[in-house]
């Protein structure tokens, strides 16, 4: 199955809006159920944590879902049960969750050189200003604290 931007359109609260990839699903019959091996290979675009310009991240996962057939439908837990009223296995929700789980915690361009140079210059300038500002501010006491001196 293909995953593209239209897949993420059906999940309005996704932080991913641009992604492409292929989901492979291998179904093994397992007694009265199915053993689903789901793998994904693709990439998505997110803003770089450092320079905010677009960053393409490779995404891959391999997951497994056990599905029992018959009984009361339960699609909430790790092991699903498909009741007799369901004739279709819809993996969109777990695929959506697995893609988000494989997003790296820190999303930055692999090297500083790949970041947007204008933004990097701006960040360097503003961090220098911050350092200077802190040095100046260390000796002076914020006047808002003076009111606390009167408290007993
Ligand atoms: Zn960057």
PDB file of C-alpha atoms and ligand atoms in Angstrom:
ATOM      1  CA  UNK A   1       0.000   0.000   0.000  1.00  0.00           C
ATOM      2  CA  UNK A   2       1.207   3.494  -0.704  1.00  0.00           C
ATOM      3  CA  UNK A   3       1.370   6.178   1.930  1.00  0.00           C
ATOM      4  CA  UNK A   4       1.338   9.773   0.684  1.00  0.00           C
ATOM      5  CA  UNK A   5       0.063  13.204   1.701  1.00  0.00           C
ATOM      6  CA  UNK A   6      -3.567  12.143   1.172  1.00  0.00           C
ATOM      7  CA  UNK A   7      -3.082   9.394   3.791  1.00  0.00           C
ATOM      8  CA  UNK A   8      -2.133  12.034   6.388  1.00  0.00           C
ATOM      9  CA  UNK A   9      -5.023  14.304   5.316  1.00  0.00           C
ATOM     10  CA  UNK A  10      -7.368  11.817   6.958  1.00  0.00           C
ATOM     11  CA  UNK A  11      -5.578  12.447  10.287  1.00  0.00           C
ATOM     12  CA  UNK A  12      -6.025  16.201  10.894  1.00  0.00           C
ATOM     13  CA  UNK A  13      -3.877  16.293  14.062  1.00  0.00           C
ATOM     14  CA  UNK A  14      -0.814  14.726  12.493  1.00  0.00           C
ATOM     15  CA  UNK A  15       2.426  16.654  12.750  1.00  0.00           C
ATOM     16  CA  UNK A  16       3.389  15.015   9.459  1.00  0.00           C
ATOM     17  CA  UNK A  17       1.730  16.395   6.358  1.00  0.00           C
ATOM     18  CA  UNK A  18       4.231  15.450   3.692  1.00  0.00           C
ATOM     19  CA  UNK A  19       5.383  11.871   3.517  1.00  0.00           C
ATOM     20  CA  UNK A  20       5.758   9.111   1.012  1.00  0.00           C
ATOM     21  CA  UNK A  21       6.399   5.472   1.435  1.00  0.00           C
ATOM     22  CA  UNK A  22       5.338   1.911   0.872  1.00  0.00           C
ATOM     23  CA  UNK A  23       3.690  -0.295   3.478  1.00  0.00           C
ATOM     24  CA  UNK A  24       4.176  -4.012   2.972  1.00  0.00           C
ATOM     25  CA  UNK A  25       1.769  -6.299   4.795  1.00  0.00           C
ATOM     26  CA  UNK A  26       2.362 -10.019   5.028  1.00  0.00           C
ATOM     27  CA  UNK A  27      -0.551 -11.999   6.455  1.00  0.00           C
ATOM     28  CA  UNK A  28       0.120 -15.435   7.959  1.00  0.00           C
ATOM     29  CA  UNK A  29      -2.841 -17.581   8.877  1.00  0.00           C
ATOM     30  CA  UNK A  30      -2.583 -18.313  12.587  1.00  0.00           C
ATOM     31  CA  UNK A  31      -5.219 -20.807  13.790  1.00  0.00           C
ATOM     32  CA  UNK A  32      -8.398 -18.761  13.920  1.00  0.00           C
ATOM     33  CA  UNK A  33      -6.663 -15.506  13.150  1.00  0.00           C
ATOM     34  CA  UNK A  34      -4.003 -13.623  11.293  1.00  0.00           C
ATOM     35  CA  UNK A  35      -0.437 -12.743  12.081  1.00  0.00           C
ATOM     36  CA  UNK A  36       0.222  -9.434  10.289  1.00  0.00           C
ATOM     37  CA  UNK A  37       3.798  -8.441   9.609  1.00  0.00           C
ATOM     38  CA  UNK A  38       3.800  -4.800   8.604  1.00  0.00           C
ATOM     39  CA  UNK A  39       6.871  -3.005   7.321  1.00  0.00           C
ATOM     40  CA  UNK A  40       7.268   0.545   6.103  1.00  0.00           C
ATOM     41  CA  UNK A  41       9.964   2.230   4.094  1.00  0.00           C
ATOM     42  CA  UNK A  42       9.684   5.878   3.156  1.00  0.00           C
ATOM     43  CA  UNK A  43      10.452   9.410   4.171  1.00  0.00           C
ATOM     44  CA  UNK A  44       8.725  12.513   5.469  1.00  0.00           C
ATOM     45  CA  UNK A  45       9.376  16.246   5.557  1.00  0.00           C
ATOM     46  CA  UNK A  46       9.469  18.126   8.828  1.00  0.00           C
ATOM     47  CA  UNK A  47      11.017  21.441   9.877  1.00  0.00           C
ATOM     48  CA  UNK A  48      14.602  21.141  11.117  1.00  0.00           C
ATOM     49  CA  UNK A  49      14.810  21.793  14.888  1.00  0.00           C
ATOM     50  CA  UNK A  50      17.854  23.999  14.318  1.00  0.00           C
ATOM     51  CA  UNK A  51      17.076  26.111  11.226  1.00  0.00           C
ATOM     52  CA  UNK A  52      13.326  25.476  10.627  1.00  0.00           C
ATOM     53  CA  UNK A  53      13.825  24.800   6.919  1.00  0.00           C
ATOM     54  CA  UNK A  54      12.507  21.559   5.464  1.00  0.00           C
ATOM     55  CA  UNK A  55      14.314  18.392   6.437  1.00  0.00           C
ATOM     56  CA  UNK A  56      13.748  15.058   4.750  1.00  0.00           C
ATOM     57  CA  UNK A  57      13.822  12.192   7.232  1.00  0.00           C
ATOM     58  CA  UNK A  58      14.011   8.550   6.221  1.00  0.00           C
ATOM     59  CA  UNK A  59      11.465   6.439   8.078  1.00  0.00           C
ATOM     60  CA  UNK A  60      11.325   2.675   8.423  1.00  0.00           C
ATOM     61  CA  UNK A  61       9.578   0.332  10.788  1.00  0.00           C
ATOM     62  CA  UNK A  62       8.719  -3.321  11.146  1.00  0.00           C
ATOM     63  CA  UNK A  63       5.757  -4.149  13.336  1.00  0.00           C
ATOM     64  CA  UNK A  64       3.496  -7.071  14.032  1.00  0.00           C
ATOM     65  CA  UNK A  65      -0.213  -7.224  14.793  1.00  0.00           C
ATOM     66  CA  UNK A  66      -2.106 -10.343  15.827  1.00  0.00           C
ATOM     67  CA  UNK A  67      -5.751 -10.416  14.738  1.00  0.00           C
ATOM     68  CA  UNK A  68      -8.274 -12.922  16.077  1.00  0.00           C
ATOM     69  CA  UNK A  69     -11.324 -13.603  13.951  1.00  0.00           C
ATOM     70  CA  UNK A  70     -14.693 -13.932  15.669  1.00  0.00           C
ATOM     71  CA  UNK A  71     -15.955 -12.733  19.030  1.00  0.00           C
ATOM     72  CA  UNK A  72     -16.560  -9.143  20.014  1.00  0.00           C
ATOM     73  CA  UNK A  73     -14.751  -6.556  17.916  1.00  0.00           C
ATOM     74  CA  UNK A  74     -11.811  -4.990  19.755  1.00  0.00           C
ATOM     75  CA  UNK A  75      -9.404  -2.778  17.826  1.00  0.00           C
ATOM     76  CA  UNK A  76      -7.988  -0.962  20.864  1.00  0.00           C
ATOM     77  CA  UNK A  77      -5.387  -3.375  22.222  1.00  0.00           C
ATOM     78  CA  UNK A  78      -2.208  -4.929  20.877  1.00  0.00           C
ATOM     79  CA  UNK A  79      -4.143  -8.005  19.840  1.00  0.00           C
ATOM     80  CA  UNK A  80      -7.171  -7.168  17.725  1.00  0.00           C
ATOM     81  CA  UNK A  81     -10.411  -9.097  17.514  1.00  0.00           C
ATOM     82  CA  UNK A  82     -12.492  -8.751  14.380  1.00  0.00           C
ATOM     83  CA  UNK A  83     -16.133  -9.567  15.013  1.00  0.00           C
ATOM     84  CA  UNK A  84     -18.272 -11.325  12.405  1.00  0.00           C
ATOM     85  CA  UNK A  85     -19.663  -7.949  11.239  1.00  0.00           C
ATOM     86  CA  UNK A  86     -16.233  -6.842   9.987  1.00  0.00           C
ATOM     87  CA  UNK A  87     -15.027  -8.151   6.668  1.00  0.00           C
ATOM     88  CA  UNK A  88     -12.097  -5.850   6.219  1.00  0.00           C
ATOM     89  CA  UNK A  89      -8.836  -5.280   8.053  1.00  0.00           C
ATOM     90  CA  UNK A  90      -8.124  -1.536   8.127  1.00  0.00           C
ATOM     91  CA  UNK A  91      -4.527  -0.903   9.153  1.00  0.00           C
ATOM     92  CA  UNK A  92      -4.556   2.883   8.598  1.00  0.00           C
ATOM     93  CA  UNK A  93      -4.659   3.813  12.308  1.00  0.00           C
ATOM     94  CA  UNK A  94      -1.829   1.502  13.456  1.00  0.00           C
ATOM     95  CA  UNK A  95       0.290   2.427  10.418  1.00  0.00           C
ATOM     96  CA  UNK A  96      -0.248   6.111  11.268  1.00  0.00           C
ATOM     97  CA  UNK A  97       0.822   5.498  14.892  1.00  0.00           C
ATOM     98  CA  UNK A  98       3.840   3.376  13.953  1.00  0.00           C
ATOM     99  CA  UNK A  99       5.075   6.050  11.541  1.00  0.00           C
ATOM    100  CA  UNK A 100       4.939   8.626  14.350  1.00  0.00           C
ATOM    101  CA  UNK A 101       6.659   6.267  16.781  1.00  0.00           C
ATOM    102  CA  UNK A 102       9.640   5.911  14.461  1.00  0.00           C
ATOM    103  CA  UNK A 103      10.178   9.672  14.163  1.00  0.00           C
ATOM    104  CA  UNK A 104      13.489  10.591  15.757  1.00  0.00           C
ATOM    105  CA  UNK A 105      13.356  12.644  18.962  1.00  0.00           C
ATOM    106  CA  UNK A 106      15.765  15.239  17.581  1.00  0.00           C
ATOM    107  CA  UNK A 107      15.196  16.293  13.963  1.00  0.00           C
ATOM    108  CA  UNK A 108      18.107  18.254  12.595  1.00  0.00           C
ATOM    109  CA  UNK A 109      20.060  18.357   9.370  1.00  0.00           C
ATOM    110  CA  UNK A 110      22.953  15.872   9.585  1.00  0.00           C
ATOM    111  CA  UNK A 111      25.524  18.660   9.415  1.00  0.00           C
ATOM    112  CA  UNK A 112      25.464  22.385  10.231  1.00  0.00           C
ATOM    113  CA  UNK A 113      26.400  22.973   6.585  1.00  0.00           C
ATOM    114  CA  UNK A 114      23.052  21.533   5.463  1.00  0.00           C
ATOM    115  CA  UNK A 115      21.095  24.047   7.543  1.00  0.00           C
ATOM    116  CA  UNK A 116      19.763  27.280   6.101  1.00  0.00           C
ATOM    117  CA  UNK A 117      22.839  29.602   6.364  1.00  0.00           C
ATOM    118  CA  UNK A 118      20.722  32.753   6.820  1.00  0.00           C
ATOM    119  CA  UNK A 119      18.902  31.247   9.795  1.00  0.00           C
ATOM    120  CA  UNK A 120      22.128  29.844  11.316  1.00  0.00           C
ATOM    121  CA  UNK A 121      23.757  33.317  11.078  1.00  0.00           C
ATOM    122  CA  UNK A 122      20.700  34.838  12.706  1.00  0.00           C
ATOM    123  CA  UNK A 123      20.802  32.282  15.561  1.00  0.00           C
ATOM    124  CA  UNK A 124      24.524  32.862  16.159  1.00  0.00           C
ATOM    125  CA  UNK A 125      23.956  36.639  16.261  1.00  0.00           C
ATOM    126  CA  UNK A 126      21.035  36.402  18.668  1.00  0.00           C
ATOM    127  CA  UNK A 127      22.842  33.959  20.995  1.00  0.00           C
ATOM    128  CA  UNK A 128      25.769  36.429  21.192  1.00  0.00           C
ATOM    129  CA  UNK A 129      23.307  39.183  22.087  1.00  0.00           C
ATOM    130  CA  UNK A 130      21.786  36.947  24.786  1.00  0.00           C
ATOM    131  CA  UNK A 131      25.197  36.256  26.330  1.00  0.00           C
ATOM    132  CA  UNK A 132      25.995  39.956  26.357  1.00  0.00           C
ATOM    133  CA  UNK A 133      22.578  40.786  27.782  1.00  0.00           C
ATOM    134  CA  UNK A 134      23.046  38.289  30.612  1.00  0.00           C
ATOM    135  CA  UNK A 135      26.450  39.703  31.496  1.00  0.00           C
ATOM    136  CA  UNK A 136      24.995  43.183  31.759  1.00  0.00           C
ATOM    137  CA  UNK A 137      22.019  42.033  33.752  1.00  0.00           C
ATOM    138  CA  UNK A 138      23.890  40.016  36.390  1.00  0.00           C
ATOM    139  CA  UNK A 139      24.713  42.943  38.685  1.00  0.00           C
ATOM    140  CA  UNK A 140      21.449  44.844  38.411  1.00  0.00           C
ATOM    141  CA  UNK A 141      18.499  43.485  40.378  1.00  0.00           C
ATOM    142  CA  UNK A 142      15.213  43.317  38.528  1.00  0.00           C
ATOM    143  CA  UNK A 143      13.124  46.126  40.137  1.00  0.00           C
ATOM    144  CA  UNK A 144      10.122  43.788  40.297  1.00  0.00           C
ATOM    145  CA  UNK A 145      11.924  41.861  43.060  1.00  0.00           C
ATOM    146  CA  UNK A 146      12.137  44.994  45.248  1.00  0.00           C
ATOM    147  CA  UNK A 147       8.503  44.584  46.289  1.00  0.00           C
ATOM    148  CA  UNK A 148       9.458  41.250  47.880  1.00  0.00           C
ATOM    149  CA  UNK A 149      11.940  42.956  50.227  1.00  0.00           C
ATOM    150  CA  UNK A 150       9.029  44.480  52.161  1.00  0.00           C
ATOM    151  CA  UNK A 151       7.417  41.110  52.815  1.00  0.00           C
ATOM    152  CA  UNK A 152       7.967  39.618  56.294  1.00  0.00           C
TER     153      UNK A 152
HETATM  154 ZN1  LIG B   1      18.652  22.628   9.632  1.00  0.00          ZN
END
